[in-house]
Coordinates of N, CA, C and O and ligand atoms in Angstrom, one line a residue:
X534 N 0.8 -1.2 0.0 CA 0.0 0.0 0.0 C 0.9 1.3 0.0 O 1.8 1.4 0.7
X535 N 0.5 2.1 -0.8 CA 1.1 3.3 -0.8 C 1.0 3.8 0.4 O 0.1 3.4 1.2
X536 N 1.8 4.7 0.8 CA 2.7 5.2 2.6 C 2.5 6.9 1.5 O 3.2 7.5 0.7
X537 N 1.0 7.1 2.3 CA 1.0 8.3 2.2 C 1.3 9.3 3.3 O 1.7 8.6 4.2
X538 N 1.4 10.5 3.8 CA 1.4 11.5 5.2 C 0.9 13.0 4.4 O 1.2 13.6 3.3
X539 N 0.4 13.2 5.2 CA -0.2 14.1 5.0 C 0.9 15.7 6.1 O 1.4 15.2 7.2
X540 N 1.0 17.1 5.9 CA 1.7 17.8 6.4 C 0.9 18.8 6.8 O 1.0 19.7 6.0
X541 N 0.0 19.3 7.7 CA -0.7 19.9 7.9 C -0.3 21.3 8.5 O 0.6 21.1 9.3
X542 N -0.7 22.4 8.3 CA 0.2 24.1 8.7 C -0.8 25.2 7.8 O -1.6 25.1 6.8
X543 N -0.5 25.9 8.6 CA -1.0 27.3 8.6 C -0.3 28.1 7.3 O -0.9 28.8 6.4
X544 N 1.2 27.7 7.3 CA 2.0 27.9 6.2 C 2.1 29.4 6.2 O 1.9 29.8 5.1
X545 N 2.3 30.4 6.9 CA 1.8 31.5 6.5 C 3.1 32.4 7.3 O 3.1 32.9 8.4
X546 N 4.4 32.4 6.0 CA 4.1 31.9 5.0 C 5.4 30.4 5.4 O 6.1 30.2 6.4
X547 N 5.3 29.7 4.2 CA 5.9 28.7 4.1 C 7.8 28.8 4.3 O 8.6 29.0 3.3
X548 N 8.2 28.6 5.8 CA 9.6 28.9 5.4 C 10.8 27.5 5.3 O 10.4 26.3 5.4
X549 N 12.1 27.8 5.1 CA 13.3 26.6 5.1 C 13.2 25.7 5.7 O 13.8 24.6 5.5
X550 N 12.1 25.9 7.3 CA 12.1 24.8 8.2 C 11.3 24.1 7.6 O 11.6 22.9 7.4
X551 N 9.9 24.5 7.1 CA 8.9 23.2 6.6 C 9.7 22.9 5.5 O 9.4 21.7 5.2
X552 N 10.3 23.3 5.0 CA 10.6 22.7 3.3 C 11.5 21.8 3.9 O 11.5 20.8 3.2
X553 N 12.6 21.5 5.2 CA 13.5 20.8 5.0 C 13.2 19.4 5.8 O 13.8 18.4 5.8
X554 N 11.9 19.7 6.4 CA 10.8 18.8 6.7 C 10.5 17.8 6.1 O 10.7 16.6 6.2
X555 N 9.8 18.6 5.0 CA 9.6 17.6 4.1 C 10.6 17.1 3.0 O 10.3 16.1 2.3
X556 N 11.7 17.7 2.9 CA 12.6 17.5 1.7 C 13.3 16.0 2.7 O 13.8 15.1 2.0
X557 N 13.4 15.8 4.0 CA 13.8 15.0 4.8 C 12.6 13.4 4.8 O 13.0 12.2 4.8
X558 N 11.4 13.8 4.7 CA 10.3 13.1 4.9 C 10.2 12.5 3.4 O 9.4 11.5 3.4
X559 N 10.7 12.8 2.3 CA 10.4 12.4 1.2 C 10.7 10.5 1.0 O 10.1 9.6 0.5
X560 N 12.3 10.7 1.8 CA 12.5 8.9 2.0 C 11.7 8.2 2.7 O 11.8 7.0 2.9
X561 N 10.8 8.8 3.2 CA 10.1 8.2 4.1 C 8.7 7.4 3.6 O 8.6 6.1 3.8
X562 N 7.8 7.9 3.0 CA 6.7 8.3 2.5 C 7.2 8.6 1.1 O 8.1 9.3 0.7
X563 N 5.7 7.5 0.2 CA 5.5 7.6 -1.4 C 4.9 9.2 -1.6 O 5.2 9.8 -2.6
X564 N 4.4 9.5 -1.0 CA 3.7 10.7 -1.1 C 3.1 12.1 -0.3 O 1.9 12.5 -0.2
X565 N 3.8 12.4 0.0 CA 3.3 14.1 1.1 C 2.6 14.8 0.4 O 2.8 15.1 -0.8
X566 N 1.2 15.3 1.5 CA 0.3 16.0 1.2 C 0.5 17.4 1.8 O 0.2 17.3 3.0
X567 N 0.9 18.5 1.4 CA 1.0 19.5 2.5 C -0.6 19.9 2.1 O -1.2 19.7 1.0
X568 N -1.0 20.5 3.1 CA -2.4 20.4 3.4 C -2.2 22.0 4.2 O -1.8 22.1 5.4
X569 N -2.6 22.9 3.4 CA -2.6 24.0 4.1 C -4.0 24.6 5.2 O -4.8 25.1 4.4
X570 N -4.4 24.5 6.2 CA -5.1 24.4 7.3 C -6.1 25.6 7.7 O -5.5 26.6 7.4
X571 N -7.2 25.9 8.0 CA -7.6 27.0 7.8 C -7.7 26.8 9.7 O -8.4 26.1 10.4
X572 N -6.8 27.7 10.0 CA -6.8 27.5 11.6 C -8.4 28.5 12.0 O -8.8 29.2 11.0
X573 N -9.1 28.6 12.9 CA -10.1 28.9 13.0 C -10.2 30.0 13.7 O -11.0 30.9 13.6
X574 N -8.7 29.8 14.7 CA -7.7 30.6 15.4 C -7.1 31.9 15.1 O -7.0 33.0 15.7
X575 N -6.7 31.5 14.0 CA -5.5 32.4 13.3 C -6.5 33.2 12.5 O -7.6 32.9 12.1
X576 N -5.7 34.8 12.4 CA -5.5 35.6 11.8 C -4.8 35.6 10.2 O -3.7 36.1 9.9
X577 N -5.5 35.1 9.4 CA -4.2 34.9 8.4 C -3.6 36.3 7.4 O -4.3 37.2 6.9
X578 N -2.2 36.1 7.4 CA -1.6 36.9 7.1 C -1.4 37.0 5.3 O -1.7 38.1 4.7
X579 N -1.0 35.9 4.6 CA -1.0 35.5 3.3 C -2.8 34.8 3.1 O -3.4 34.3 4.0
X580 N -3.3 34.9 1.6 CA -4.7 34.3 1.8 C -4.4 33.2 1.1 O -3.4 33.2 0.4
X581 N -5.1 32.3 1.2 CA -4.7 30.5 0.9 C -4.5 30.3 -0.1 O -3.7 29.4 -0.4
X582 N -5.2 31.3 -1.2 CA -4.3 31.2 -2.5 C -2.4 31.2 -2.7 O -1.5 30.5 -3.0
X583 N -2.8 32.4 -2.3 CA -1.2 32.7 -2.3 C -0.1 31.7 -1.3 O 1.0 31.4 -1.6
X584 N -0.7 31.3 0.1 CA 0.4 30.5 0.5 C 0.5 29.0 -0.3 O 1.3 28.1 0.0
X585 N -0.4 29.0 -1.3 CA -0.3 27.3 -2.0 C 0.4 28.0 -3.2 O 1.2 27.5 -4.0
X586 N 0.0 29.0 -3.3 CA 1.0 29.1 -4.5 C 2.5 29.3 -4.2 O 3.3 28.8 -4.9
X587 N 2.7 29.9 -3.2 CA 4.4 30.1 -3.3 C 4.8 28.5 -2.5 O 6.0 28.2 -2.9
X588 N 4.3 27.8 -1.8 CA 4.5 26.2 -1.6 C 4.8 25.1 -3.1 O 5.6 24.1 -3.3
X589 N 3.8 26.0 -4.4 CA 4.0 25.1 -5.2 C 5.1 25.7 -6.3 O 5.6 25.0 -7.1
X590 N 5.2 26.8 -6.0 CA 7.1 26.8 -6.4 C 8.0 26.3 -6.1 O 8.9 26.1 -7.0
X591 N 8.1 25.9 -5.0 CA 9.2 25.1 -4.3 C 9.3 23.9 -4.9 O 10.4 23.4 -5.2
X592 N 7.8 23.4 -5.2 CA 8.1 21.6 -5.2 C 7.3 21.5 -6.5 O 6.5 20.7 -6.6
X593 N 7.6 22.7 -7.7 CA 7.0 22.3 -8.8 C 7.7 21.1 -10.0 O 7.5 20.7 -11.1
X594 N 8.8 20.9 -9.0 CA 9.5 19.3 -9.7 C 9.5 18.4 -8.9 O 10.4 17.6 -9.1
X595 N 8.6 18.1 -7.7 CA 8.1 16.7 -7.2 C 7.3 16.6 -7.4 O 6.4 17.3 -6.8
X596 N 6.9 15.5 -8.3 CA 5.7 15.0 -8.6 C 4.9 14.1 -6.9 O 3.7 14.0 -6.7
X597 N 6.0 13.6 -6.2 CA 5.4 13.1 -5.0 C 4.8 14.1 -4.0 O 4.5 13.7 -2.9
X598 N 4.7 14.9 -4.3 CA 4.7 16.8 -3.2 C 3.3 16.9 -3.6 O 3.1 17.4 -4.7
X599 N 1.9 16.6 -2.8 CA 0.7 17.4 -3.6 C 0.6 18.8 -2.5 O 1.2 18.9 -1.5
X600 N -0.3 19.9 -3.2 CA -0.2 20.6 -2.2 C -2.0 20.8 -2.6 O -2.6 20.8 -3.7
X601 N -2.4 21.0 -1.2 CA -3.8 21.1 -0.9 C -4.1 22.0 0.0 O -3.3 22.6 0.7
X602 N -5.8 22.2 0.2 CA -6.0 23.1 1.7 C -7.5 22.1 2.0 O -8.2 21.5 1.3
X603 N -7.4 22.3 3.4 CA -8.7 21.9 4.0 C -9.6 22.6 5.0 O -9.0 23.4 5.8
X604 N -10.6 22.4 5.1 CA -10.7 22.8 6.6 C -11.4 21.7 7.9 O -11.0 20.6 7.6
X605 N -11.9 21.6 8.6 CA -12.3 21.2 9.8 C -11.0 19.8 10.8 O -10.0 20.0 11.4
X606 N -11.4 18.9 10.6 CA -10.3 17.6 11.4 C -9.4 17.2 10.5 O -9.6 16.9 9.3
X607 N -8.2 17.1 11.0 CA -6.8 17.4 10.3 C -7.4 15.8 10.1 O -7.7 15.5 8.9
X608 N -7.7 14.8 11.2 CA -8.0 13.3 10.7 C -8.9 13.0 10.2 O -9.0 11.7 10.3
X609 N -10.4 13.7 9.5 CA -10.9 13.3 9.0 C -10.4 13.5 7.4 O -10.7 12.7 6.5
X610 N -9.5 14.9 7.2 CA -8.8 14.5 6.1 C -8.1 13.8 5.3 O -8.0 13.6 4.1
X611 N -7.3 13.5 6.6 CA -6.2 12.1 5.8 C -7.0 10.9 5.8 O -6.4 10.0 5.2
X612 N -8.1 10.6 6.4 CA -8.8 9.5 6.0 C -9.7 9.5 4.9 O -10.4 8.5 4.7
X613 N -9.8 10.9 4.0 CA -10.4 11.1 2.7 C -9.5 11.0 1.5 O -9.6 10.7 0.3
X614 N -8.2 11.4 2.4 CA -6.9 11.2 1.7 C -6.2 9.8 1.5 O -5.3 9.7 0.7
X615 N -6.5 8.8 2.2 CA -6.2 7.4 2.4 C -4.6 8.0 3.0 O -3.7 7.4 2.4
X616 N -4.3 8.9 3.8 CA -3.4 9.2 4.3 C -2.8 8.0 5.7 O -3.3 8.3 6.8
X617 N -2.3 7.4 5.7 CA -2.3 6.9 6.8 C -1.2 7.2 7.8 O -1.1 6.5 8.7
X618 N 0.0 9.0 7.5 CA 0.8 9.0 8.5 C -0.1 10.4 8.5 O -1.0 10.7 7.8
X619 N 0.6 11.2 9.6 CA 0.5 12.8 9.9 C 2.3 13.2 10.1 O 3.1 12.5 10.7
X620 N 2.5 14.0 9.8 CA 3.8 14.8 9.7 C 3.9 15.8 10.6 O 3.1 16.7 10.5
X621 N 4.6 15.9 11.4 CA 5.1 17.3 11.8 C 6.6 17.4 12.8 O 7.1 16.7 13.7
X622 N 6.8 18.7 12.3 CA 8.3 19.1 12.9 C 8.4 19.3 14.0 O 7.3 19.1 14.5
X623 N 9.0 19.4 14.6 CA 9.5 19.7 16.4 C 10.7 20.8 16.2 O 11.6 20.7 15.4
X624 N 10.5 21.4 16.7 CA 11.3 22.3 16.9 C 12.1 22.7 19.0 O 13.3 22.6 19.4
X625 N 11.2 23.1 19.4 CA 11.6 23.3 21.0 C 10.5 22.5 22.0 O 9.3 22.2 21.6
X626 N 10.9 22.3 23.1 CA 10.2 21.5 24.3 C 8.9 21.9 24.1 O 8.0 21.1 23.8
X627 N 8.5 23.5 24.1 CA 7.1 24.0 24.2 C 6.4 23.4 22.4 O 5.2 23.1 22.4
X628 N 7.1 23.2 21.2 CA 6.5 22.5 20.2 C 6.0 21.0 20.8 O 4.9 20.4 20.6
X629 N 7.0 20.6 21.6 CA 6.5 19.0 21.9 C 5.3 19.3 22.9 O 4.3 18.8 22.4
X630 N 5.2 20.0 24.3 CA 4.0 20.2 24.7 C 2.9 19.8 23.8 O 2.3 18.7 23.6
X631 N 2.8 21.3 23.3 CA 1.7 21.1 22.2 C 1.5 19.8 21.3 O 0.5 19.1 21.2
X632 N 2.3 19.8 20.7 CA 2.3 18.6 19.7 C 1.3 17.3 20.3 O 0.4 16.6 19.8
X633 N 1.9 17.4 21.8 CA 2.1 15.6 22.1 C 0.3 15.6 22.8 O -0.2 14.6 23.2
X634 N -0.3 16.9 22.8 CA -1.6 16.5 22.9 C -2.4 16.8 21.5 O -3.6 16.4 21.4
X635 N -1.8 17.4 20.8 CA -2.9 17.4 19.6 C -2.3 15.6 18.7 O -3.0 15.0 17.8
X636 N -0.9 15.3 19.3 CA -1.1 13.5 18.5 C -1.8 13.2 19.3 O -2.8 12.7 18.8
X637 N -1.9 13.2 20.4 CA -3.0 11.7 21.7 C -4.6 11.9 21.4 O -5.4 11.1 21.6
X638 N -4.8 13.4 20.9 CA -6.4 13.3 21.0 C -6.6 12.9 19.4 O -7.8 12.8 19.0
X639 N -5.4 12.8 18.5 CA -6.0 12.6 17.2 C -5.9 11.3 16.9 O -6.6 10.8 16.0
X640 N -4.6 10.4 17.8 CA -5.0 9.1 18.0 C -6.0 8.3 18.5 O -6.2 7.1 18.1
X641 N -6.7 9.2 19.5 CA -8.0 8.8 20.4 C -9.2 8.5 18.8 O -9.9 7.5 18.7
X642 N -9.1 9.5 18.1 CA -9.8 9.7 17.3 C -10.0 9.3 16.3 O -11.2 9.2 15.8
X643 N -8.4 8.7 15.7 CA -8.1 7.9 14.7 C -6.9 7.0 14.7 O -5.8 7.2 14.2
X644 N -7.3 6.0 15.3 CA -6.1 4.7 15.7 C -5.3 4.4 14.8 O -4.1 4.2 14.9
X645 N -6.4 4.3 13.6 CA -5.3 4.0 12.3 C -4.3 5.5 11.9 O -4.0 5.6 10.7
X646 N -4.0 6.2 12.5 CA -3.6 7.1 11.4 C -2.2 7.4 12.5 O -2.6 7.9 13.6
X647 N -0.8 7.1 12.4 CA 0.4 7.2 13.0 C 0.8 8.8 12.8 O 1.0 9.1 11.6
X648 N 1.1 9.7 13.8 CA 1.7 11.3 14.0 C 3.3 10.8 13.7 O 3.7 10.1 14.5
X649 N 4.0 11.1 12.8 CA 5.4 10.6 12.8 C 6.1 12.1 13.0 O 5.7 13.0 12.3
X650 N 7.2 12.5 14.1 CA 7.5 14.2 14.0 C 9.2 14.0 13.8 O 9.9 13.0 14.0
X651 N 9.7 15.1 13.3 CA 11.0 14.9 12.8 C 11.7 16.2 13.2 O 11.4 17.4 13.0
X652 N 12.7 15.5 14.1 CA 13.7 16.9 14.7 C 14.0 18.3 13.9 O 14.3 18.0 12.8
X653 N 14.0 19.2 14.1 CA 13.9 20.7 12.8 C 16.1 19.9 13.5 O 16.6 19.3 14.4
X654 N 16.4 20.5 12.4 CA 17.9 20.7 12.6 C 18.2 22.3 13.4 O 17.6 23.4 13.5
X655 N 19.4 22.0 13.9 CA 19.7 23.4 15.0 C 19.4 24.6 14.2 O 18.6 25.5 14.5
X656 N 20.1 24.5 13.4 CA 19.8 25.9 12.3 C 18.5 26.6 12.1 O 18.4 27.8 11.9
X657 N 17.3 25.8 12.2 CA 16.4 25.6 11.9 C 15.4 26.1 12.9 O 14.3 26.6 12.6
X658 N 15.8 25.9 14.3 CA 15.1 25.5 15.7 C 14.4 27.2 16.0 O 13.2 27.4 16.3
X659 N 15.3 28.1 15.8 CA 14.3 29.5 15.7 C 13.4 30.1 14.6 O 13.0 31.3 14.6
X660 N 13.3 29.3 13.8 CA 12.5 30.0 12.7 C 11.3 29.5 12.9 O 11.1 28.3 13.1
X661 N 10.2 30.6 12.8 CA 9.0 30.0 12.8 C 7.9 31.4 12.0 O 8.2 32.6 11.8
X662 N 6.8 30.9 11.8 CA 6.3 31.6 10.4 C 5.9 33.3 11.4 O 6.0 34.4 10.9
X663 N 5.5 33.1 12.4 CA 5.1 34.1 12.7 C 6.5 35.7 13.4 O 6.2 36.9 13.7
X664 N 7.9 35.2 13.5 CA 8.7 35.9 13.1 C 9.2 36.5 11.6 O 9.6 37.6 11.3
X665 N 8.8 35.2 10.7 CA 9.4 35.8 9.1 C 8.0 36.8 8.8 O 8.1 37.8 8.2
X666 N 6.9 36.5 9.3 CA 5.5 37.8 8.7 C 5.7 38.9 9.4 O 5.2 39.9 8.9
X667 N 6.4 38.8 10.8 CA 6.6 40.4 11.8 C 7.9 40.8 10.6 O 7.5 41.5 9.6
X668 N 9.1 40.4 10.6 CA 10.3 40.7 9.6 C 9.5 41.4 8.1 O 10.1 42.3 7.6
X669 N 8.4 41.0 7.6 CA 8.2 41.2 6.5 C 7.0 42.9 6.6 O 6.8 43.9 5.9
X670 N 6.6 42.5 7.3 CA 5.2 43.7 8.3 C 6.0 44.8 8.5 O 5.5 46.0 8.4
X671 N 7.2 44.5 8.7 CA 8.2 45.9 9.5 C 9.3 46.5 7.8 O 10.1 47.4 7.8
X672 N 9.1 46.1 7.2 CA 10.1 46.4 5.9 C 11.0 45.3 5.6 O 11.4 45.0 4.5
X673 N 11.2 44.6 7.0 CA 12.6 44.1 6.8 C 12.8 43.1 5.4 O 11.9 43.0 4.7
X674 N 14.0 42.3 5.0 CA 14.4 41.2 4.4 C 14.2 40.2 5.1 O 14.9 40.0 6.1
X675 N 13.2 39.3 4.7 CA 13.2 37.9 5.3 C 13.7 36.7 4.5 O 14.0 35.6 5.0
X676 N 13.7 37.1 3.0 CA 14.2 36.0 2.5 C 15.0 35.1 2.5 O 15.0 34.1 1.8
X677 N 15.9 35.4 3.8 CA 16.5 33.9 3.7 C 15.9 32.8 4.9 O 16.4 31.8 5.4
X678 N 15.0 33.2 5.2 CA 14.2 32.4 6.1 C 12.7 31.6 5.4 O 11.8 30.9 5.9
X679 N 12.7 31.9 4.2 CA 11.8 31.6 3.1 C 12.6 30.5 2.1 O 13.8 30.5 2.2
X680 N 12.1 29.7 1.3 CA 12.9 28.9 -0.1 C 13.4 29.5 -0.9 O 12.5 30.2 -1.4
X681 N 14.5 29.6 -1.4 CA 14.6 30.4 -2.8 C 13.7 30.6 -3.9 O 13.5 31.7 -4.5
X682 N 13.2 29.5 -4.2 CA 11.8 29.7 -5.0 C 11.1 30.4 -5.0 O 10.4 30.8 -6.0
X683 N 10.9 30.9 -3.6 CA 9.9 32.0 -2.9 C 10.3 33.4 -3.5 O 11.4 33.7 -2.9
X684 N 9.9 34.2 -4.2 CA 10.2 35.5 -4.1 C 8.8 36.7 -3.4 O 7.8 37.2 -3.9
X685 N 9.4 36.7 -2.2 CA 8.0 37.7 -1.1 C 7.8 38.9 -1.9 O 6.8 39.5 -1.7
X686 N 8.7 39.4 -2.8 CA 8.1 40.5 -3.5 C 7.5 40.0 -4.4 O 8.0 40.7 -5.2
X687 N 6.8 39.3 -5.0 CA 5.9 39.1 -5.5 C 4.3 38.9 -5.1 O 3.3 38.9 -5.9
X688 N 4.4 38.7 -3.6 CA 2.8 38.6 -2.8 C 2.6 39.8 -2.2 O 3.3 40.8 -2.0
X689 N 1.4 39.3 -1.9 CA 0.7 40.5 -0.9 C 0.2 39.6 0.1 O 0.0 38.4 0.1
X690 N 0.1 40.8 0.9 CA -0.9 40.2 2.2 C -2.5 40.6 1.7 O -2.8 41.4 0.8
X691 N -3.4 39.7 2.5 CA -4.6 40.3 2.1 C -4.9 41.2 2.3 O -6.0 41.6 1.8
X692 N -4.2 42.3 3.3 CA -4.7 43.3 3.5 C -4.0 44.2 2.5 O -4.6 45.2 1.9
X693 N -2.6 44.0 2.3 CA -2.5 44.7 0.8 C -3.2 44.3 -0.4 O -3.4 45.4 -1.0
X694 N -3.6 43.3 -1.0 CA -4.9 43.0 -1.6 C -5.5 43.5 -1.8 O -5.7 43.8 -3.0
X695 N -6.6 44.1 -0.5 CA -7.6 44.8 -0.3 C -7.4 46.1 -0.6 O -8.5 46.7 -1.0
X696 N -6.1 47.0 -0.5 CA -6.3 47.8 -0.9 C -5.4 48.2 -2.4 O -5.1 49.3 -2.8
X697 N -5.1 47.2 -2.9 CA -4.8 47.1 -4.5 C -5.5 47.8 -5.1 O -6.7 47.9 -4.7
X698 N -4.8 48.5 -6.4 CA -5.9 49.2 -7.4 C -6.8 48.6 -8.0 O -7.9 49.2 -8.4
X699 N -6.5 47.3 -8.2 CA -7.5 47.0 -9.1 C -8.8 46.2 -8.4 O -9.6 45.6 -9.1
X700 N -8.9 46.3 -7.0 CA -9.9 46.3 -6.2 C -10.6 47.3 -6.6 O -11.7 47.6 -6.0
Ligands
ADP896 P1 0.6 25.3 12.7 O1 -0.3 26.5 12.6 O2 -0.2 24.0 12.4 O3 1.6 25.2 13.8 P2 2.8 25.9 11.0 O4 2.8 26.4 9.6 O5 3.3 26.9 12.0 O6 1.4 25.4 11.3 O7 3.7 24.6 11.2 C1 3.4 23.4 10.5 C2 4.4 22.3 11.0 O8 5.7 22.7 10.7 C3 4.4 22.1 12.5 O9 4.5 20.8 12.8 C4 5.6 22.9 13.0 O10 6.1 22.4 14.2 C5 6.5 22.7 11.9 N1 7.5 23.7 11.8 C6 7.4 25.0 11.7 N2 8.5 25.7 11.6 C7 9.5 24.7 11.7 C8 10.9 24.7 11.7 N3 11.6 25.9 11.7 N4 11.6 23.5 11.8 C9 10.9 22.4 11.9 N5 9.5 22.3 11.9 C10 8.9 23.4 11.8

């Protein structure tokens, strides 16, 4: 049986840590789904068009790479997806906190479906999406906290969007 996982995130926006995630995850698994998440929580900063689109720059030469969005139970998706892993990075103690109850209640929920999480490398361990959108909010250069594929001057936030001319 195909060894699907599914990568579930906010992505907003997508930086070197998730990409090296999954560029790590690829021996692992016939097929990663990054599955961009409509947190219910979150404020989003890029609108879901645009973070699937600069996601599918990165990996517009893996054909094993799908890139998708969903909304409501990360596990009732991968079970529409015949996904049978979940992915995610670890980065610091407080990532595992969190993590290690959103795997136990998704295992509660879905026995069949294995959380597999993969160490961020040290380099890696401070980067997180909601630093590279303050960096980008403020003027600054974030790009190298982004893929090269990614060029941030080419997006908008939605709120620059909204006030585009051709609105
Ligand atoms: P969420 O809103 O679900 O936390 P994120 O887009 O912030 O979505 O993160 C998606 C996944 O990527 C999570 O498992 C997160 O721990 C992981 N991740 C984020 N940044 C890094 C990083 N720098 N190194 C490794 N994993 C990371």
């Amino acid at each position: 049986m195909k060894k699907i996982a599914v990568f579930p995130g906010s992505f907003d926006p997508f930086t070197i840590g998730h990409e090296a995630i999954i560029r790590r995850a690829m021996s692992l698994f016939d097929e990663i789904i990054i599955a961009v998440g409509g947190n219910a929580l979150k404020k989003n900063y890029y609108s879901l068009n645009t973070r699937k689109e600069m996601i599918r720059k990165v990996f517009k030469n893996e054909p094993r790479i799908i890139i998708d969005h969903y909304e409501g139970l990360t596990v009732d998706y991968c079970k529409k997806k015949d996904a049978g892993y979940l992915l995610r990075g670890l980065r610091t103690a407080a990532d595992f906190e969190f993590e290690r109850a959103i795997g136990q209640v998704n295992k509660a929920m879905a026995p069949g479906i294995e959380t597999v999480f993969l160490l961020t490398v040290p380099e890696h361990s401070f980067i997180n999406s909601t630093i590279v959108r303050d960096i980008i909010r403020s003027g600054g250069d974030a790009s190298k906290f982004v893929p090269g594929a990614i060029n941030l001057k080419d997006y908008k936030s939605i709120e620059a969007e909204a006030f585009s001319p051709e609105n």
